[in-house]
């Protein structure tokens, strides 16, 4: 049973079938359009309203639409104008309904009220918008260089999506002397090209040929496509190996180490692959000696040293080497090699001492031959030329006597004391590169001759000897040096004899002849002998003996061995000096003057005075330097009438020596003229008092001794020198003269007071005042000292001297 709904659907389906049948018969005719491909978007193809006889005004109401059957919508219809226009560019080569060479688009135009369907067929026409293309950009061909001319080789054809005249029409090939092409046409009209060999190939000249193949279509304008044609020429063994040179000349040093490279041969085969692989070998003309000496590497062509090379044994090696390839038909080439062994400076020069004289005397004559030397070298050329030399700082020189023979001669004076022996090194050097050398050292010893005199360290010796020395005391050691050897060096010492005042030096001094120790034979007293001057000689034991002397000055040094002697006021030994003075003596009056003498030297004889005992210390004063005793005040009635003064005179020695004097003073009431007021010594003074007599005798003795000394000195100076040896100047003469001068200035006085004032010391003939002298005082002396400043007031002796005021 059908329901109402089912009946309604059924009726509608039947109506549609009827309508479709009516429309189909009405649209059975097809409207055909042809357009070129690649039209721009928006381009009008045709006006469908006009072509189909439709009213443009009703197109919109009738819902005109375009239905493309199974295709992409490339076109559409304008409902306002009825025009068919391009929506998207159409490429014929990508036509979706392409069944053959032609391309069609099936379209249906549908209108409603009433329903009408129109069939439209749109043909897409081809244009030349594609260039020919090869399947591969490069076409590789392998052709043997033995291929005959005219041989053909097929090439890949080009493809052009276009049809008809727009497809591939022909092929072109770049110009080549070896190749050309021939265009072939297939049954379907397609074009292809064959490569034809027009000239024989040679791989060694050109192994690869690069060609350009061009495909051209028939369109207007024509389009083309290219592909590279690469022809690889295959090798055949048509070339023999060839060396760089046919002949090789090689120089090699002898003694080259085993394995050293001599030469690297290189044979080139222009072929390739196994045809170019080369092996090296000696030919039958190469001697066994050469093959034993040199090794040939068959693969690399290296020739290395196999055995020892010695220039002196074998100088030249000749060989012939063959290079063979590995082709099917082996080809070979050869070369000759000449190896010249060069001499190497491998032999050291040699020295041979033919004769040698040692030892020799140091006074050997110049140009005397000391040694004869020969030199040699086994090498040749410059390697065998040798030069011989010795150090430059030696008193010898080399003199060539003959070929490779040299004499060593003395060129400078020799001195054993400077250089006792010489180590002479002979050095021989060849002229090779690098040079080789050898040396030989010999020692030349010099014998001593007595050519040096003994030498003292000093030319003048001053020896100070303290007086009161013990006899036999060592004074000094005077040692000389002699640089000679043995007996020429043994020295003996002597004192050169010289008498002074009838006294020989050998009586005063002694010297050890072996070591030069100088001794004193007696005890010296400074107050008697102050110095000695003599010479000591040192003599060697050579033949003839040589000697030298030195001056010795002995100075006797004073000791404080003499105590002061009080000469004023004079008194007998152990007695007391009694003096009387007026009790009315004024303050500062001279009561007494103590004078002491010391025979020691100036330093030890400087005397100072002091009170050892005094009754009243407030009454008297004592000057410590001049010994004057003066009153410090006037006497009072309370002072005792007798005063006891003990004065000590002390010298400046170490230890100090002294003497004392006791003065007993008695005061008198009578008017007696004070000693301090006395300004003149009475002329009738007894000049022959005991004290003055003692002084005269002493001074006379000293003057006599000095006179004897002067006479002896004059006699010694007048004596002629001994012929054997001249003695150096003697200082004793100077001493004698000085003593003579002192003697000339000695005063003889009968006045002890004068003696104490003036005879303390004389220097260079002048009287020296040691104590203050009261101005205006008169003194009588027997002679006038020179340069004292005293004035002679009388023409007769004894003279009266007035001291200047």
mmCIF file of N, CA, C and O in Angstrom, residues 380-459:
data_model
loop_
_atom_site.group_PDB
_atom_site.id
_atom_site.type_symbol
_atom_site.label_atom_id
_atom_site.label_comp_id
_atom_site.label_asym_id
_atom_site.label_seq_id
_atom_site.Cartn_x
_atom_site.Cartn_y
_atom_site.Cartn_z
ATOM 1 N N UNK A 380 142.619 14.383 -2.130
ATOM 2 C CA UNK A 380 143.137 15.000 -3.346
ATOM 3 C C UNK A 380 142.560 16.401 -3.485
ATOM 4 O O UNK A 380 141.618 16.790 -2.797
ATOM 5 N N UNK A 381 143.116 17.144 -4.421
ATOM 6 C CA UNK A 381 142.639 18.503 -4.668
ATOM 7 C C UNK A 381 142.857 19.384 -3.450
ATOM 8 O O UNK A 381 143.862 19.270 -2.733
ATOM 9 N N UNK A 382 141.891 20.278 -3.258
ATOM 10 C CA UNK A 382 141.996 21.156 -2.092
ATOM 11 C C UNK A 382 141.910 20.365 -0.797
ATOM 12 O O UNK A 382 142.416 20.821 0.240
ATOM 13 N N UNK A 383 141.266 19.227 -0.838
ATOM 14 C CA UNK A 383 141.172 18.406 0.370
ATOM 15 C C UNK A 383 142.530 17.868 0.803
ATOM 16 O O UNK A 383 142.710 17.492 1.950
ATOM 17 N N UNK A 384 143.460 17.818 -0.128
ATOM 18 C CA UNK A 384 144.786 17.310 0.187
ATOM 19 C C UNK A 384 145.820 18.392 0.405
ATOM 20 O O UNK A 384 146.967 18.091 0.729
ATOM 21 N N UNK A 385 145.443 19.660 0.221
ATOM 22 C CA UNK A 385 146.364 20.774 0.465
ATOM 23 C C UNK A 385 146.267 21.144 1.938
ATOM 24 O O UNK A 385 145.173 21.398 2.456
ATOM 25 N N UNK A 386 147.418 21.175 2.628
ATOM 26 C CA UNK A 386 147.411 21.386 4.077
ATOM 27 C C UNK A 386 148.229 22.630 4.414
ATOM 28 O O UNK A 386 149.137 23.028 3.665
ATOM 29 N N UNK A 387 147.875 23.226 5.540
ATOM 30 C CA UNK A 387 148.599 24.373 6.095
ATOM 31 C C UNK A 387 148.982 24.048 7.530
ATOM 32 O O UNK A 387 148.159 23.519 8.293
ATOM 33 N N UNK A 388 150.220 24.376 7.902
ATOM 34 C CA UNK A 388 150.728 24.111 9.242
ATOM 35 C C UNK A 388 150.966 25.439 9.949
ATOM 36 O O UNK A 388 151.513 26.384 9.369
ATOM 37 N N UNK A 389 150.564 25.535 11.193
ATOM 38 C CA UNK A 389 150.806 26.754 11.954
ATOM 39 C C UNK A 389 150.929 26.418 13.434
ATOM 40 O O UNK A 389 150.510 25.339 13.878
ATOM 41 N N UNK A 390 151.520 27.362 14.165
ATOM 42 C CA UNK A 390 151.676 27.267 15.616
ATOM 43 C C UNK A 390 151.033 28.508 16.225
ATOM 44 O O UNK A 390 150.743 29.473 15.503
ATOM 45 N N UNK A 391 150.802 28.533 17.542
ATOM 46 C CA UNK A 391 150.202 29.730 18.154
ATOM 47 C C UNK A 391 151.051 30.975 17.904
ATOM 48 O O UNK A 391 152.282 30.918 17.824
ATOM 49 N N UNK A 392 150.380 32.107 17.797
ATOM 50 C CA UNK A 392 151.064 33.363 17.461
ATOM 51 C C UNK A 392 151.875 33.917 18.624
ATOM 52 O O UNK A 392 152.824 34.670 18.407
ATOM 53 N N UNK A 393 151.514 33.608 19.850
ATOM 54 C CA UNK A 393 152.139 34.238 21.010
ATOM 55 C C UNK A 393 153.352 33.446 21.506
ATOM 56 O O UNK A 393 153.592 33.350 22.709
ATOM 57 N N UNK A 394 154.112 32.885 20.608
ATOM 58 C CA UNK A 394 155.285 32.108 20.991
ATOM 59 C C UNK A 394 156.513 32.658 20.274
ATOM 60 O O UNK A 394 156.413 33.167 19.153
ATOM 61 N N UNK A 395 157.677 32.545 20.922
ATOM 62 C CA UNK A 395 158.904 33.076 20.312
ATOM 63 C C UNK A 395 159.511 32.122 19.289
ATOM 64 O O UNK A 395 160.743 31.962 19.237
ATOM 65 N N UNK A 396 158.655 31.496 18.498
ATOM 66 C CA UNK A 396 159.117 30.572 17.471
ATOM 67 C C UNK A 396 158.406 30.874 16.160
ATOM 68 O O UNK A 396 157.354 31.533 16.148
ATOM 69 N N UNK A 397 158.945 30.385 15.092
ATOM 70 C CA UNK A 397 158.303 30.507 13.793
ATOM 71 C C UNK A 397 158.584 29.256 12.974
ATOM 72 O O UNK A 397 159.557 28.522 13.244
ATOM 73 N N UNK A 398 157.715 29.022 11.996
ATOM 74 C CA UNK A 398 157.870 27.877 11.102
ATOM 75 C C UNK A 398 158.498 28.335 9.798
ATOM 76 O O UNK A 398 158.130 29.380 9.248
ATOM 77 N N UNK A 399 159.398 27.532 9.325
ATOM 78 C CA UNK A 399 160.084 27.819 8.057
ATOM 79 C C UNK A 399 160.020 26.564 7.192
ATOM 80 O O UNK A 399 160.429 25.488 7.620
ATOM 81 N N UNK A 400 159.421 26.710 6.007
ATOM 82 C CA UNK A 400 159.269 25.555 5.116
ATOM 83 C C UNK A 400 160.606 25.251 4.469
ATOM 84 O O UNK A 400 161.213 26.109 3.808
ATOM 85 N N UNK A 401 161.050 24.034 4.669
ATOM 86 C CA UNK A 401 162.343 23.638 4.108
ATOM 87 C C UNK A 401 162.186 22.952 2.765
ATOM 88 O O UNK A 401 163.019 23.108 1.864
ATOM 89 N N UNK A 402 161.109 22.190 2.592
ATOM 90 C CA UNK A 402 160.811 21.526 1.318
ATOM 91 C C UNK A 402 159.324 21.221 1.308
ATOM 92 O O UNK A 402 158.590 21.664 2.199
ATOM 93 N N UNK A 403 158.860 20.475 0.287
ATOM 94 C CA UNK A 403 157.432 20.180 0.208
ATOM 95 C C UNK A 403 156.983 19.414 1.443
ATOM 96 O O UNK A 403 157.477 18.307 1.731
ATOM 97 N N UNK A 404 156.052 20.061 2.140
ATOM 98 C CA UNK A 404 155.437 19.469 3.328
ATOM 99 C C UNK A 404 156.422 19.185 4.454
ATOM 100 O O UNK A 404 156.133 18.383 5.346
ATOM 101 N N UNK A 405 157.587 19.847 4.438
ATOM 102 C CA UNK A 405 158.549 19.754 5.531
ATOM 103 C C UNK A 405 158.774 21.155 6.091
ATOM 104 O O UNK A 405 158.979 22.109 5.341
ATOM 105 N N UNK A 406 158.732 21.248 7.426
ATOM 106 C CA UNK A 406 158.857 22.543 8.083
ATOM 107 C C UNK A 406 159.865 22.435 9.212
ATOM 108 O O UNK A 406 160.008 21.378 9.852
ATOM 109 N N UNK A 407 160.551 23.563 9.459
ATOM 110 C CA UNK A 407 161.496 23.663 10.565
ATOM 111 C C UNK A 407 160.954 24.652 11.587
ATOM 112 O O UNK A 407 160.460 25.726 11.223
ATOM 113 N N UNK A 408 161.046 24.281 12.871
ATOM 114 C CA UNK A 408 160.674 25.180 13.962
ATOM 115 C C UNK A 408 161.946 25.852 14.453
ATOM 116 O O UNK A 408 162.859 25.183 14.953
ATOM 117 N N UNK A 409 162.036 27.191 14.303
ATOM 118 C CA UNK A 409 163.240 27.927 14.670
ATOM 119 C C UNK A 409 162.891 28.970 15.719
ATOM 120 O O UNK A 409 161.741 29.391 15.856
ATOM 121 N N UNK A 410 163.928 29.393 16.468
ATOM 122 C CA UNK A 410 163.770 30.412 17.506
ATOM 123 C C UNK A 410 163.714 31.775 16.828
ATOM 124 O O UNK A 410 164.620 32.130 16.056
ATOM 125 N N UNK A 411 162.665 32.539 17.131
ATOM 126 C CA UNK A 411 162.492 33.860 16.505
ATOM 127 C C UNK A 411 162.681 35.005 17.492
ATOM 128 O O UNK A 411 162.896 36.144 17.077
ATOM 129 N N UNK A 412 162.605 34.740 18.789
ATOM 130 C CA UNK A 412 162.768 35.773 19.804
ATOM 131 C C UNK A 412 163.616 35.209 20.937
ATOM 132 O O UNK A 412 163.663 33.991 21.141
ATOM 133 N N UNK A 413 164.295 36.092 21.695
ATOM 134 C CA UNK A 413 165.106 35.602 22.828
ATOM 135 C C UNK A 413 164.225 34.884 23.844
ATOM 136 O O UNK A 413 163.089 35.276 24.109
ATOM 137 N N UNK A 414 164.789 33.835 24.425
ATOM 138 C CA UNK A 414 164.077 33.045 25.424
ATOM 139 C C UNK A 414 164.538 33.439 26.818
ATOM 140 O O UNK A 414 165.710 33.806 27.017
ATOM 141 N N UNK A 415 163.653 33.361 27.771
ATOM 142 C CA UNK A 415 163.978 33.691 29.164
ATOM 143 C C UNK A 415 163.298 32.662 30.052
ATOM 144 O O UNK A 415 162.078 32.649 30.180
ATOM 145 N N UNK A 416 164.097 31.803 30.656
ATOM 146 C CA UNK A 416 163.537 30.743 31.476
ATOM 147 C C UNK A 416 162.818 31.293 32.695
ATOM 148 O O UNK A 416 161.842 30.698 33.180
ATOM 149 N N UNK A 417 163.301 32.448 33.201
ATOM 150 C CA UNK A 417 162.679 33.010 34.389
ATOM 151 C C UNK A 417 161.259 33.500 34.096
ATOM 152 O O UNK A 417 160.430 33.572 35.011
ATOM 153 N N UNK A 418 160.964 33.851 32.894
ATOM 154 C CA UNK A 418 159.610 34.270 32.522
ATOM 155 C C UNK A 418 158.762 33.062 32.124
ATOM 156 O O UNK A 418 157.633 32.912 32.580
ATOM 157 N N UNK A 419 159.289 32.234 31.256
ATOM 158 C CA UNK A 419 158.574 31.031 30.817
ATOM 159 C C UNK A 419 159.547 29.865 30.891
ATOM 160 O O UNK A 419 160.477 29.778 30.076
ATOM 161 N N UNK A 420 159.380 28.969 31.860
ATOM 162 C CA UNK A 420 160.358 27.882 32.010
ATOM 163 C C UNK A 420 160.240 26.801 30.935
ATOM 164 O O UNK A 420 161.217 26.111 30.659
ATOM 165 N N UNK A 421 159.057 26.658 30.332
ATOM 166 C CA UNK A 421 158.882 25.674 29.273
ATOM 167 C C UNK A 421 157.742 26.093 28.356
ATOM 168 O O UNK A 421 156.862 26.874 28.755
ATOM 169 N N UNK A 422 157.766 25.582 27.162
ATOM 170 C CA UNK A 422 156.764 25.919 26.148
ATOM 171 C C UNK A 422 156.102 24.636 25.652
ATOM 172 O O UNK A 422 156.795 23.655 25.325
ATOM 173 N N UNK A 423 154.770 24.676 25.646
ATOM 174 C CA UNK A 423 154.017 23.593 25.013
ATOM 175 C C UNK A 423 153.682 24.052 23.598
ATOM 176 O O UNK A 423 152.742 24.825 23.376
ATOM 177 N N UNK A 424 154.473 23.598 22.647
ATOM 178 C CA UNK A 424 154.318 24.024 21.254
ATOM 179 C C UNK A 424 153.336 23.074 20.575
ATOM 180 O O UNK A 424 153.589 21.860 20.489
ATOM 181 N N UNK A 425 152.218 23.623 20.130
ATOM 182 C CA UNK A 425 151.183 22.824 19.463
ATOM 183 C C UNK A 425 151.244 23.081 17.968
ATOM 184 O O UNK A 425 151.042 24.214 17.510
ATOM 185 N N UNK A 426 151.532 22.027 17.212
ATOM 186 C CA UNK A 426 151.506 22.110 15.756
ATOM 187 C C UNK A 426 150.093 21.755 15.294
ATOM 188 O O UNK A 426 149.583 20.668 15.620
ATOM 189 N N UNK A 427 149.477 22.617 14.550
ATOM 190 C CA UNK A 427 148.124 22.382 14.028
ATOM 191 C C UNK A 427 148.185 22.377 12.509
ATOM 192 O O UNK A 427 148.621 23.353 11.892
ATOM 193 N N UNK A 428 147.757 21.267 11.919
ATOM 194 C CA UNK A 428 147.728 21.152 10.463
ATOM 195 C C UNK A 428 146.263 21.106 10.023
ATOM 196 O O UNK A 428 145.450 20.382 10.598
ATOM 197 N N UNK A 429 145.914 21.899 9.030
ATOM 198 C CA UNK A 429 144.544 22.024 8.551
ATOM 199 C C UNK A 429 144.536 21.929 7.034
ATOM 200 O O UNK A 429 145.356 22.580 6.362
ATOM 201 N N UNK A 430 143.620 21.102 6.497
ATOM 202 C CA UNK A 430 143.518 21.044 5.037
ATOM 203 C C UNK A 430 142.553 22.122 4.559
ATOM 204 O O UNK A 430 141.945 22.850 5.345
ATOM 205 N N UNK A 431 142.413 22.218 3.243
ATOM 206 C CA UNK A 431 141.586 23.266 2.647
ATOM 207 C C UNK A 431 140.260 22.715 2.132
ATOM 208 O O UNK A 431 139.640 23.305 1.253
ATOM 209 N N UNK A 432 139.853 21.587 2.676
ATOM 210 C CA UNK A 432 138.571 21.014 2.283
ATOM 211 C C UNK A 432 137.408 21.799 2.868
ATOM 212 O O UNK A 432 137.578 22.767 3.608
ATOM 213 N N UNK A 433 136.230 21.367 2.518
ATOM 214 C CA UNK A 433 135.022 22.011 3.031
ATOM 215 C C UNK A 433 134.072 20.926 3.534
ATOM 216 O O UNK A 433 133.511 20.169 2.734
ATOM 217 N N UNK A 434 133.864 20.816 4.834
ATOM 218 C CA UNK A 434 134.545 21.603 5.873
ATOM 219 C C UNK A 434 135.975 21.134 6.076
ATOM 220 O O UNK A 434 136.289 19.977 5.821
ATOM 221 N N UNK A 435 136.861 22.041 6.537
ATOM 222 C CA UNK A 435 138.258 21.645 6.706
ATOM 223 C C UNK A 435 138.435 20.684 7.873
ATOM 224 O O UNK A 435 137.719 20.750 8.871
ATOM 225 N N UNK A 436 139.406 19.813 7.740
ATOM 226 C CA UNK A 436 139.769 18.891 8.812
ATOM 227 C C UNK A 436 141.150 19.261 9.317
ATOM 228 O O UNK A 436 141.966 19.817 8.570
ATOM 229 N N UNK A 437 141.387 18.958 10.567
ATOM 230 C CA UNK A 437 142.666 19.353 11.160
ATOM 231 C C UNK A 437 143.122 18.286 12.142
ATOM 232 O O UNK A 437 142.355 17.435 12.576
ATOM 233 N N UNK A 438 144.395 18.405 12.475
ATOM 234 C CA UNK A 438 144.997 17.538 13.469
ATOM 235 C C UNK A 438 146.067 18.354 14.177
ATOM 236 O O UNK A 438 146.527 19.385 13.653
ATOM 237 N N UNK A 439 146.457 17.939 15.355
ATOM 238 C CA UNK A 439 147.476 18.695 16.077
ATOM 239 C C UNK A 439 148.363 17.746 16.855
ATOM 240 O O UNK A 439 147.980 16.615 17.175
ATOM 241 N N UNK A 440 149.525 18.239 17.124
ATOM 242 C CA UNK A 440 150.525 17.497 17.880
ATOM 243 C C UNK A 440 151.218 18.493 18.799
ATOM 244 O O UNK A 440 151.625 19.578 18.366
ATOM 245 N N UNK A 441 151.346 18.151 20.080
ATOM 246 C CA UNK A 441 151.942 19.060 21.057
ATOM 247 C C UNK A 441 153.229 18.457 21.594
ATOM 248 O O UNK A 441 153.269 17.269 21.954
ATOM 249 N N UNK A 442 154.267 19.295 21.622
ATOM 250 C CA UNK A 442 155.525 18.863 22.223
ATOM 251 C C UNK A 442 155.952 19.916 23.238
ATOM 252 O O UNK A 442 155.653 21.115 23.092
ATOM 253 N N UNK A 443 156.629 19.477 24.272
ATOM 254 C CA UNK A 443 157.046 20.363 25.352
ATOM 255 C C UNK A 443 158.532 20.652 25.213
ATOM 256 O O UNK A 443 159.365 19.733 25.204
ATOM 257 N N UNK A 444 158.852 21.959 25.131
ATOM 258 C CA UNK A 444 160.246 22.400 25.036
ATOM 259 C C UNK A 444 160.649 22.940 26.400
ATOM 260 O O UNK A 444 160.082 23.926 26.885
ATOM 261 N N UNK A 445 161.637 22.295 27.024
ATOM 262 C CA UNK A 445 162.101 22.700 28.340
ATOM 263 C C UNK A 445 163.345 23.560 28.189
ATOM 264 O O UNK A 445 164.226 23.259 27.374
ATOM 265 N N UNK A 446 163.443 24.634 28.993
ATOM 266 C CA UNK A 446 164.585 25.546 28.934
ATOM 267 C C UNK A 446 165.502 25.279 30.124
ATOM 268 O O UNK A 446 165.042 25.146 31.267
ATOM 269 N N UNK A 447 166.793 25.224 29.843
ATOM 270 C CA UNK A 447 167.797 25.057 30.888
ATOM 271 C C UNK A 447 168.254 26.420 31.363
ATOM 272 O O UNK A 447 168.399 27.366 30.576
ATOM 273 N N UNK A 448 168.511 26.518 32.677
ATOM 274 C CA UNK A 448 168.867 27.802 33.265
ATOM 275 C C UNK A 448 170.335 28.125 33.017
ATOM 276 O O UNK A 448 171.198 27.243 33.043
ATOM 277 N N UNK A 449 170.606 29.415 32.763
ATOM 278 C CA UNK A 449 171.967 29.959 32.751
ATOM 279 C C UNK A 449 171.976 31.117 33.737
ATOM 280 O O UNK A 449 170.945 31.728 34.027
ATOM 281 N N UNK A 450 173.182 31.406 34.247
ATOM 282 C CA UNK A 450 173.291 32.447 35.272
ATOM 283 C C UNK A 450 173.251 33.823 34.602
ATOM 284 O O UNK A 450 174.290 34.457 34.367
ATOM 285 N N UNK A 451 172.042 34.282 34.327
ATOM 286 C CA UNK A 451 171.885 35.559 33.635
ATOM 287 C C UNK A 451 171.106 36.578 34.456
ATOM 288 O O UNK A 451 170.705 37.622 33.937
ATOM 289 N N UNK A 452 170.890 36.295 35.746
ATOM 290 C CA UNK A 452 170.160 37.231 36.587
ATOM 291 C C UNK A 452 170.954 37.506 37.855
ATOM 292 O O UNK A 452 171.402 36.568 38.536
ATOM 293 N N UNK A 453 171.140 38.780 38.152
ATOM 294 C CA UNK A 453 171.842 39.153 39.383
ATOM 295 C C UNK A 453 170.858 39.058 40.533
ATOM 296 O O UNK A 453 169.646 39.207 40.361
ATOM 297 N N UNK A 454 171.352 38.799 41.740
ATOM 298 C CA UNK A 454 170.442 38.792 42.897
ATOM 299 C C UNK A 454 169.787 40.156 43.082
ATOM 300 O O UNK A 454 170.416 41.197 42.844
ATOM 301 N N UNK A 455 168.559 40.132 43.498
ATOM 302 C CA UNK A 455 167.801 41.362 43.670
ATOM 303 C C UNK A 455 167.274 41.445 45.100
ATOM 304 O O UNK A 455 166.636 40.517 45.588
ATOM 305 N N UNK A 456 167.579 42.594 45.760
ATOM 306 C CA UNK A 456 166.995 42.855 47.069
ATOM 307 C C UNK A 456 165.633 43.508 46.885
ATOM 308 O O UNK A 456 165.429 44.266 45.927
ATOM 309 N N UNK A 457 164.696 43.252 47.775
ATOM 310 C CA UNK A 457 163.383 43.903 47.650
ATOM 311 C C UNK A 457 163.470 45.421 47.727
ATOM 312 O O UNK A 457 162.672 46.134 47.148
ATOM 313 N N UNK A 458 164.491 45.935 48.472
ATOM 314 C CA UNK A 458 164.660 47.374 48.612
ATOM 315 C C UNK A 458 166.098 47.732 48.260
ATOM 316 O O UNK A 458 167.025 46.920 48.423
ATOM 317 N N UNK A 459 166.281 48.938 47.780
ATOM 318 C CA UNK A 459 167.641 49.394 47.489
ATOM 319 C C UNK A 459 168.297 50.050 48.689
ATOM 320 O O UNK A 459 169.514 50.260 48.699
#
